[in-house]
Short mmCIF file of C-alpha atoms and ligand atoms in Angstrom, two decimals:
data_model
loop_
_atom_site.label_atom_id
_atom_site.label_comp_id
_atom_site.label_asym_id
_atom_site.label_seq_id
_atom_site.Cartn_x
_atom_site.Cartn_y
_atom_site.Cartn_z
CA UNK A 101 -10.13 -8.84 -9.48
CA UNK A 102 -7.76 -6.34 -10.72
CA UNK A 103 -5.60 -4.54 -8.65
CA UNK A 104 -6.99 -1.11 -9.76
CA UNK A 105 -10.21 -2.47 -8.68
CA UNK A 106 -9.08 -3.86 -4.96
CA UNK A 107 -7.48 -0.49 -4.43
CA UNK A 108 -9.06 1.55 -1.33
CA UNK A 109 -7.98 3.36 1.39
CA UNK A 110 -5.93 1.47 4.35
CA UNK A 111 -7.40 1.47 7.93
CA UNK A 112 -4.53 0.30 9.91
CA UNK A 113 -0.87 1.45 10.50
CA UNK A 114 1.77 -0.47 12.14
CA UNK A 115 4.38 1.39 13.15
CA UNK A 116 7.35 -0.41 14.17
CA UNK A 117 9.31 2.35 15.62
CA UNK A 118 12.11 0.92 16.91
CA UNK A 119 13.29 -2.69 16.77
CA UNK A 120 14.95 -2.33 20.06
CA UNK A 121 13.54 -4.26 23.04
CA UNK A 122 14.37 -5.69 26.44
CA UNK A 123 13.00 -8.87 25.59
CA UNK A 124 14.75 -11.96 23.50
CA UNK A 125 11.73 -13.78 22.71
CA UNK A 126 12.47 -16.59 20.43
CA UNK A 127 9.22 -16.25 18.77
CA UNK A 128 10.36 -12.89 17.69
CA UNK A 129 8.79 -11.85 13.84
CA UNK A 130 11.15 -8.94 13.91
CA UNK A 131 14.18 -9.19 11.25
CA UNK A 132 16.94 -11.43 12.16
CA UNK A 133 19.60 -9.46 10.32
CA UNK A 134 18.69 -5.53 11.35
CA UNK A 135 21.33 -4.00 9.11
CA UNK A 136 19.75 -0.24 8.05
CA UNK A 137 17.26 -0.61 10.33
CA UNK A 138 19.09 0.52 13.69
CA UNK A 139 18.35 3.66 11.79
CA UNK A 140 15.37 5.21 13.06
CA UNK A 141 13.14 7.82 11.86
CA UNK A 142 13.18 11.38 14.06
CA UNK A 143 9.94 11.89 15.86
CA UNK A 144 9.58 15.06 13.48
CA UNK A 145 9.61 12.08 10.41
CA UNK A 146 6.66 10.18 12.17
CA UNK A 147 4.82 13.02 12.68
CA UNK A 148 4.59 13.40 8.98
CA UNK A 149 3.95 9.66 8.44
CA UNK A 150 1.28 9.59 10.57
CA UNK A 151 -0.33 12.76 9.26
CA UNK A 152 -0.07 11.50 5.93
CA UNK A 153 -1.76 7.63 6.80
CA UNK A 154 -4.58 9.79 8.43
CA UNK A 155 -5.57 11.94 4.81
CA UNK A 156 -4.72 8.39 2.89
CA UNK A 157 -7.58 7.03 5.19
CA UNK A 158 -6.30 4.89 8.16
CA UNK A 159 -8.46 5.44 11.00
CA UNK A 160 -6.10 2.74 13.42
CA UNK A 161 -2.29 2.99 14.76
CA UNK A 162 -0.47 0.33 16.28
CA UNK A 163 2.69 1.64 17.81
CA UNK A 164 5.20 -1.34 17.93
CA UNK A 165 8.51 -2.80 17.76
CA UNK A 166 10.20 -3.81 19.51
CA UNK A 167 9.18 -2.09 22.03
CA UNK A 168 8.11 0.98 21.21
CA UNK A 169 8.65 2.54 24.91
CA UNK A 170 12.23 2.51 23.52
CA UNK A 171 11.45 6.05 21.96
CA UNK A 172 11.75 8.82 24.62
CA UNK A 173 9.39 10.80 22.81
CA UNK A 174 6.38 8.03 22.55
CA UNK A 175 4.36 10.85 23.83
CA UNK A 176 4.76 13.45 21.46
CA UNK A 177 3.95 10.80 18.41
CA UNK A 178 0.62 9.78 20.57
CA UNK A 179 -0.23 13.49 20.83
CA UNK A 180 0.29 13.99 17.23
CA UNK A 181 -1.71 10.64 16.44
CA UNK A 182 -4.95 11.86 18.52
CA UNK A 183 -4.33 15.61 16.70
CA UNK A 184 -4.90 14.77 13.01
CA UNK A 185 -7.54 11.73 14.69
CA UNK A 186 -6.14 8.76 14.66
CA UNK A 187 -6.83 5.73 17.26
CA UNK A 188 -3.94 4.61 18.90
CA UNK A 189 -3.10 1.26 20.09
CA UNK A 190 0.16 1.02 22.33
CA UNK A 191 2.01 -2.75 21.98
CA UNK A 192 4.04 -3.08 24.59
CA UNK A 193 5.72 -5.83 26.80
CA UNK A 194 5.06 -3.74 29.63
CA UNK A 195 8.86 -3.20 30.61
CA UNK A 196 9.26 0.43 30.95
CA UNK A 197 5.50 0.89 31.30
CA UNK A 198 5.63 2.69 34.71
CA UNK A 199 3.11 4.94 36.39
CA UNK A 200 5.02 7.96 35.26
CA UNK A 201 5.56 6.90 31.56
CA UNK A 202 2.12 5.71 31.43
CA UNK A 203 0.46 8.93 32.79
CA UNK A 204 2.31 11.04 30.26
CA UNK A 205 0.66 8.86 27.22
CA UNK A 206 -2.83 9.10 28.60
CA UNK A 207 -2.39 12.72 29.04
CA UNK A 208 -1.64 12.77 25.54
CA UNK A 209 -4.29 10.79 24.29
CA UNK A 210 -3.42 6.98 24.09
CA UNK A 211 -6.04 4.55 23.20
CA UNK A 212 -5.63 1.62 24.41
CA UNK A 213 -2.49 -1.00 25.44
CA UNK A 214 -2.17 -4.42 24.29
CA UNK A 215 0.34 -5.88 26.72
CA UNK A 216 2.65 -9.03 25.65
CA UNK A 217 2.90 -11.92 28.28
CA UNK A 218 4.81 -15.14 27.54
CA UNK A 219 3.53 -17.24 30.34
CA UNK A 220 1.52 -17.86 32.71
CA UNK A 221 3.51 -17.79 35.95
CA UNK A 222 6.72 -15.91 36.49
CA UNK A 223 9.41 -18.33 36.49
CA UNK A 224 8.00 -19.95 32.55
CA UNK A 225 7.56 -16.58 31.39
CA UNK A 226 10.51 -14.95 32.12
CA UNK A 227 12.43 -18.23 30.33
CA UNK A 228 10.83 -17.27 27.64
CA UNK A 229 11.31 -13.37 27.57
CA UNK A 230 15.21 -14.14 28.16
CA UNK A 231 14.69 -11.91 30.72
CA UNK A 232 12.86 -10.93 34.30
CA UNK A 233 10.13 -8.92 33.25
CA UNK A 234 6.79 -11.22 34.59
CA UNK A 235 6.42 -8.77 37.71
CA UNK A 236 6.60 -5.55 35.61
CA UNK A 237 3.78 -6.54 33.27
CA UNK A 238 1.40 -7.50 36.11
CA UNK A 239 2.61 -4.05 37.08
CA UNK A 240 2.66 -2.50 33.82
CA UNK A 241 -1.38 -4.10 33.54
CA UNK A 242 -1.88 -2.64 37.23
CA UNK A 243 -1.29 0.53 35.99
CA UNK A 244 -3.02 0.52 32.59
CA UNK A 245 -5.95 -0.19 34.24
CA UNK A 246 -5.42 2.68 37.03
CA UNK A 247 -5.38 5.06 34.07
CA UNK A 248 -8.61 3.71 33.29
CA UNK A 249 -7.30 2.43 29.35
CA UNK A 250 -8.73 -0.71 27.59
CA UNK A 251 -6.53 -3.67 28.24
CA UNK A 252 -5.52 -6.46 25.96
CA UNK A 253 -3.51 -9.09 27.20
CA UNK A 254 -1.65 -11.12 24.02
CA UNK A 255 0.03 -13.85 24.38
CA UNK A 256 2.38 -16.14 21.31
CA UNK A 257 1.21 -19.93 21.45
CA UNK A 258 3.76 -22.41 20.71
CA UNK A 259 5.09 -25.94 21.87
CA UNK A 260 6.51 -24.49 25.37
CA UNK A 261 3.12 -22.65 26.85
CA UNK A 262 0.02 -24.21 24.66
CA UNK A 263 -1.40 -26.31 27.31
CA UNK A 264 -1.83 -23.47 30.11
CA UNK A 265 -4.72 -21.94 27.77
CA UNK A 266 -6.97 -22.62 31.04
CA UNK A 267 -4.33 -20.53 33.33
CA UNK A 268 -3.66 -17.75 30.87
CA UNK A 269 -7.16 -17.13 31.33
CA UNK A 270 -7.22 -17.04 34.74
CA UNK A 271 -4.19 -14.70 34.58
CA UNK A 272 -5.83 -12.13 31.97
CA UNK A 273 -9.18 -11.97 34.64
CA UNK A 274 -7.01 -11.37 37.46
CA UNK A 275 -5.15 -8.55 35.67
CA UNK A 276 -8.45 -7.14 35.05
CA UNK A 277 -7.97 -7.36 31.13
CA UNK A 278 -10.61 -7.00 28.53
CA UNK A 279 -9.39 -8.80 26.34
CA UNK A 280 -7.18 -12.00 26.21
CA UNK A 281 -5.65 -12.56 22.69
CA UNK A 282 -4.04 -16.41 21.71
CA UNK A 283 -2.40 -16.14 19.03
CA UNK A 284 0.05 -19.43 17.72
CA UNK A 285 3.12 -18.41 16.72
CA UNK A 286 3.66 -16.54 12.95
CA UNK A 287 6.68 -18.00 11.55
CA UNK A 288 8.64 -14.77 10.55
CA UNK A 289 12.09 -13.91 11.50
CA UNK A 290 13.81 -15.19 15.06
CA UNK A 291 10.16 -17.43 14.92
CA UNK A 292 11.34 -18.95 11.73
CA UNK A 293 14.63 -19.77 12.88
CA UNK A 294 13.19 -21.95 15.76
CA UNK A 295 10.13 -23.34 14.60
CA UNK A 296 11.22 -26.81 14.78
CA UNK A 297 11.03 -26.22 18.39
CA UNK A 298 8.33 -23.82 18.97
CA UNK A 299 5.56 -25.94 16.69
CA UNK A 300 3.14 -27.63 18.90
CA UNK A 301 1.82 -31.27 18.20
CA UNK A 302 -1.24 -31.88 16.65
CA UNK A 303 -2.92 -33.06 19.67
CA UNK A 304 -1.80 -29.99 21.90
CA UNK A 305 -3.16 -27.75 19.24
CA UNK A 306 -6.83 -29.39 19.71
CA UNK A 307 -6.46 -29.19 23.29
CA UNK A 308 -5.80 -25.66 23.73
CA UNK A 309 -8.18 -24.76 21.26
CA UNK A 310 -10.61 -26.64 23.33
CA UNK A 311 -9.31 -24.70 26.64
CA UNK A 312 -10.02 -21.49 24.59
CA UNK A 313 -13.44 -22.21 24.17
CA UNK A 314 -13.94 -23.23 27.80
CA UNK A 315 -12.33 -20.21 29.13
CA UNK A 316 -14.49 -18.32 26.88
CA UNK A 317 -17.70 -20.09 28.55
CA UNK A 318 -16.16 -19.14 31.93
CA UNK A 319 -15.30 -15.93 31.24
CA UNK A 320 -17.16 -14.32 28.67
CA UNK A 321 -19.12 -12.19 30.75
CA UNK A 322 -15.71 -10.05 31.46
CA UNK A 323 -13.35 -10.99 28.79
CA UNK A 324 -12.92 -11.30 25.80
CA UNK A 325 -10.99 -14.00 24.17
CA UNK A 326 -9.75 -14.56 20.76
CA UNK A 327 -8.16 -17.59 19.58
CA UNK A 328 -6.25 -17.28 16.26
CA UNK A 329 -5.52 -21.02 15.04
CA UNK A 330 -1.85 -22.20 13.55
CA UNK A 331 -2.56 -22.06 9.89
CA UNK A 332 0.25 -24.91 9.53
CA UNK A 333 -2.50 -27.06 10.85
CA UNK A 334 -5.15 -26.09 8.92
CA UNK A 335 -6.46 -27.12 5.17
CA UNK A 336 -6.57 -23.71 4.03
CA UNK A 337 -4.24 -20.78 4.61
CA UNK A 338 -5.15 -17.44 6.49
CA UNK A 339 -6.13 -14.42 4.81
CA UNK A 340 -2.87 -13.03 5.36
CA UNK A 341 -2.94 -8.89 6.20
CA UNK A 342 -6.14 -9.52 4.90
CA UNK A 343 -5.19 -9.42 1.16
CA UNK A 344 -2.05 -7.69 0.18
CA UNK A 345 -2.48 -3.82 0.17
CA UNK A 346 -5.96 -3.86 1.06
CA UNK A 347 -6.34 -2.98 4.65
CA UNK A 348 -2.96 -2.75 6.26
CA UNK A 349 0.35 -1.44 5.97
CA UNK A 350 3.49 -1.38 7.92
CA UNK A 351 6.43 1.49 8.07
CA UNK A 352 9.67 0.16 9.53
CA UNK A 353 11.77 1.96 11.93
CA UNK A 354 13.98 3.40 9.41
CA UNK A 355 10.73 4.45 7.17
CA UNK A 356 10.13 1.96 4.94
CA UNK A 357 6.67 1.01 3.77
CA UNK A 358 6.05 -2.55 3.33
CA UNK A 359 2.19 -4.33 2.88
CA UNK A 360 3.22 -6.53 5.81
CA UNK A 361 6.14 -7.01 8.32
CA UNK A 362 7.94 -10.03 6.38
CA UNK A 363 7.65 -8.36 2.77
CA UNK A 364 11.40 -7.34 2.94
CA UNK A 365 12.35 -10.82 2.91
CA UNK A 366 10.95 -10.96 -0.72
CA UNK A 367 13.90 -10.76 -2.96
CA UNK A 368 13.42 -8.34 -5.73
CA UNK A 369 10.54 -6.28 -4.40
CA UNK A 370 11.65 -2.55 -4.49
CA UNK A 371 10.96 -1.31 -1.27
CA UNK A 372 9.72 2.61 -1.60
CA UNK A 373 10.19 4.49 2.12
CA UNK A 374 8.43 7.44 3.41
CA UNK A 375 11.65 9.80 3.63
CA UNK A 376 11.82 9.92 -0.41
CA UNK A 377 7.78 9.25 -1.57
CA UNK A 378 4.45 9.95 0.14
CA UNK A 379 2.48 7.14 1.77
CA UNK A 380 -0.44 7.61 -0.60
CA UNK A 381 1.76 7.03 -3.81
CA UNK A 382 3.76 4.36 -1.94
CA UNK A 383 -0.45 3.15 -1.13
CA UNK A 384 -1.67 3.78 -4.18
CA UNK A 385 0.71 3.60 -7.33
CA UNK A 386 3.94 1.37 -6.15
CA UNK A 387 5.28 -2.24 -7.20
CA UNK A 388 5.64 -3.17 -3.92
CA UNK A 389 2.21 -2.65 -3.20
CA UNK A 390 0.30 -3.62 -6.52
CA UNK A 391 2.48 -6.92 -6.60
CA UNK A 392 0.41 -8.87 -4.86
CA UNK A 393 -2.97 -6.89 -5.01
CA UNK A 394 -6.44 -8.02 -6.34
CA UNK A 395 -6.61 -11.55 -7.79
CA UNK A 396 -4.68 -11.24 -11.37
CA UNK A 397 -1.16 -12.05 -10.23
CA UNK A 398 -2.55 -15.13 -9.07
CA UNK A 399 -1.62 -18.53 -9.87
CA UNK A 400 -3.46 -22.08 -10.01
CA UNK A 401 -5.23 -23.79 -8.50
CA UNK A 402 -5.80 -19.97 -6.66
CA UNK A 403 -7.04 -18.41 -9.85
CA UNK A 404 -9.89 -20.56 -10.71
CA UNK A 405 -10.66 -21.24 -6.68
CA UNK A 406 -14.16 -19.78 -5.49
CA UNK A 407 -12.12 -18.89 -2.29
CA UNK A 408 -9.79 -16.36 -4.06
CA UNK A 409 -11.36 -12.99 -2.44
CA UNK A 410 -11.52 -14.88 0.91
CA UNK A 411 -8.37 -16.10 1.79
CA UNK A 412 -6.20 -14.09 -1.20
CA UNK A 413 -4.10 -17.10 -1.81
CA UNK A 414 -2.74 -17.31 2.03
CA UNK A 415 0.57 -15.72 3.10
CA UNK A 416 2.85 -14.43 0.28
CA UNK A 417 5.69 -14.27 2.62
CA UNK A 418 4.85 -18.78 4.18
CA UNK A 419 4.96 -19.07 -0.13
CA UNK A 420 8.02 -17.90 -0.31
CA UNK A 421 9.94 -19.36 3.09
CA UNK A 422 8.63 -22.98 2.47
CA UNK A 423 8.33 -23.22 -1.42
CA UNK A 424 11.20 -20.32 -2.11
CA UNK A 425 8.50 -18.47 -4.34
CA UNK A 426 6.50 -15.63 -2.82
CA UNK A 427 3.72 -15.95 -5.82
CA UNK A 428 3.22 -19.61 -5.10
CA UNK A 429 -0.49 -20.75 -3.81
CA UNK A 430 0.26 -20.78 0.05
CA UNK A 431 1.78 -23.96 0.50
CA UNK A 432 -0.42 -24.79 3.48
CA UNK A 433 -3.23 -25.15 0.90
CA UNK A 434 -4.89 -28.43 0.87
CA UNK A 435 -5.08 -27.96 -2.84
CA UNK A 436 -1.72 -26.74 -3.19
CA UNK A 437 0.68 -29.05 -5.78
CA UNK A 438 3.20 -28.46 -2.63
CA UNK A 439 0.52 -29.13 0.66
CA UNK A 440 3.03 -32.44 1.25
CA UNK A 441 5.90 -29.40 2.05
CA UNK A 442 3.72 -28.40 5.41
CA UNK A 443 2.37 -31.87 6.21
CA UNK A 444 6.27 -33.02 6.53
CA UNK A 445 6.66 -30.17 9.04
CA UNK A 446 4.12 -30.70 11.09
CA UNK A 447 4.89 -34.65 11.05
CA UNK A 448 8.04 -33.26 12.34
CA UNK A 449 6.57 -31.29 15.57
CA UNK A 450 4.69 -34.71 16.10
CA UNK A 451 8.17 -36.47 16.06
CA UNK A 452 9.88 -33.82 17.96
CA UNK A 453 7.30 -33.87 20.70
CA UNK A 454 7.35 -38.04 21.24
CA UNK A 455 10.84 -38.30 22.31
CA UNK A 456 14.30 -35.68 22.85
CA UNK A 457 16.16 -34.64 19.21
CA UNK A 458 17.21 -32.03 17.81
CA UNK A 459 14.08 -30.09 17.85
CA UNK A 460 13.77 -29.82 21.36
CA UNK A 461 17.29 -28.69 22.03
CA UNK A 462 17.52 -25.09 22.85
CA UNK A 463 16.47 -22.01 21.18
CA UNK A 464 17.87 -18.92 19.17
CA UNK A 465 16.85 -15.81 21.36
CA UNK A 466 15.53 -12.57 19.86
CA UNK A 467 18.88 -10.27 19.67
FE1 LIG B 293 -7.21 -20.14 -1.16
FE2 LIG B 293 -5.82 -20.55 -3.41
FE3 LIG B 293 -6.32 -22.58 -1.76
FE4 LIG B 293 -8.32 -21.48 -3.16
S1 LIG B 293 -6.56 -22.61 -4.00
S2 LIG B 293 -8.39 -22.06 -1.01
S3 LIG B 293 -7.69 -19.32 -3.18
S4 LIG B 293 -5.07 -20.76 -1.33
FE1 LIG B 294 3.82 -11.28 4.29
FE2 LIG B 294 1.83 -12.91 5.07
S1 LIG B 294 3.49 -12.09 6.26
S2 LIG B 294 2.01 -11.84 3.20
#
């Protein structure tokens, strides 16, 4: 399919307004050099962005980071969001999510809060935040659901917290959650930097996909649970955004318009930002956009594949950190000339797992 003929409105916004953020998660997607993004966009600036994402179509705002508490004036962007009738989705790792603060964003309209937790007791958690912050999420979710707001717990699956699916659970119920969200790590940024020690094994991967469907037995009645699979394991890659410039886009901190969060790691794609070119035209009409869109650009064995318009060739931005070519068939592609790339890797968490090396030493924390 052409890219002319893919192209429709977006539904979602992610707006990453500030990459600054108490937490030093090593599983971190954000950018690992931040350069021109310590510059942020005024509140004024978003405003405008998210008027403009509303007439280009987008019905859903995710207001991220970082952490997007960061930004003293989170309320006034949540009271512009619910003006021109957008939905908006706060996600937050709860630090900085008190009473007060939270009160303020319901008052002006917020959604719904999707709360990070890394663990599933204190002590584990906070290891993995790099910080103390386990008692001020079960706060932060104590108060969410005071105010009466939809609740999604998410929690980042790798080697160091995939076999407490069961206790997670638990965890979610007693913080009175809606949802619970279990998603393996994304290797993007900080996350690619230490995937040789965040990958799980194989076997641990089956195992807590197996919890997940228990819990969901257990549970389902008050929770729901999604379980979003490591698509280094699998024979075919995930849908990634789903499809380049087809549902989703993502402005930056410092206003720049990307069709996911890792695009800016593809060298040679111009990068168009809001402060010089509206979102529609950025939507609509640029490179950075049509790139990747409909099927054409594709290469074999994609173009031929009956699976093209499901899965969109997998992750442009996996392509391009494992092969070092962002138009490459997703390497993680059974049918890939390059599957043996991701195979090696995960023979490598197997390895890693079995005995201490180098892959279990210690991480690279989120900056
Ligand atoms: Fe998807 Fe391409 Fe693999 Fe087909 S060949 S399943 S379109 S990645
Ligand atoms: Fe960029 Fe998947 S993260 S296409």
């Amino acid at each position: 399919m052409s890219a002319e003929a893919e192209m429709r409105p977006p539904i979602g916004l992610l707006a990453e307004l500030s990459y600054r953020c108490p937490l030093h998660c090593p599983y971190c997607s954000n950018p690992v050099a931040l350069g021109d993004h310590r510059r942020e966009l005024t509140g004024e600036q978003w405003c405008r962005v998210l008027t403009e994402a509303r007439e280009l179509g987008v019905l859903q705002l995710h207001l991220s980071g970082g952490e997007p508490l960061t930004r003293r004036d989170l309320p006034e962007l949540v009271r512009h969001a619910r003006r021109v009738g957008l939905y908006s989705n706060l996600v937050t790792s709860g630090v900085g999510l008190t009473d007060r603060r939270l009160a303020a964003l319901v008052e002006a309209g917020l959604d719904h809060v999707q709360l990070s937790v890394q663990d599933s007791a204190a002590e584990r958690s906070d290891r993995i935040a790099g910080t103390r912050s386990f008692e001020r999420k079960r706060a932060a979710a104590r108060a969410v659901k005071r105010a009466g707001l939809p609740l999604t717990v998410n929690v980042v699956l790798h080697r160091h917290n995939a076999d407490r699916v069961a206790e997670l659970a638990e965890l979610a119920v007693r913080w009175g959650a809606d949802r619970l969200e279990l998603a393996h790590t994304q290797y993007y940024g900080w996350a690619a930097l230490n995937q040789a020690r965040l990958l799980p094994a194989r076997e641990q991967v089956e195992r807590s996909r197996a919890a997940a469907r228990d819990a969901a037995e257990r549970h389902g009645d008050r929770l729901g649970i999604v379980y979003v699979v490591p698509d280094l394991y699998e024979d075919r890659p995930k849908p990634c955004m789903h499809g380049w410039g087809r549902r989703h886009l993502v402005v930056r901190p410092n206003g720049d318009v990307l069709p996911c969060t890792a695009a800016g790691e593809i060298p040679g794609l111009p990068i168009e930002n809001v402060l010089g070119t509206p979102l529609a035209e950025i939507w609509f009409s640029s490179e950075s956009f049509n790139r990747f869109r409909g099927t054409d650009w594709m290469p074999d064995p994609c173009r031929g594949c009956p699976l093209r318009e499901v899965d969109f060739g997998g992750c442009r931005c996996q392509a391009l950190r494992l092969l070092g070519d962002a138009s490459a068939t997703d390497p993680v592609c059974a049918l890939s000339p390059h599957h043996s790339v991701v195979t090696r890797l995960v023979e490598q968490a197997q390895a890693a797992q079995a005995g201490p090396d180098a892959a279990s030493g210690p991480m690279v924390p989120r900056r």
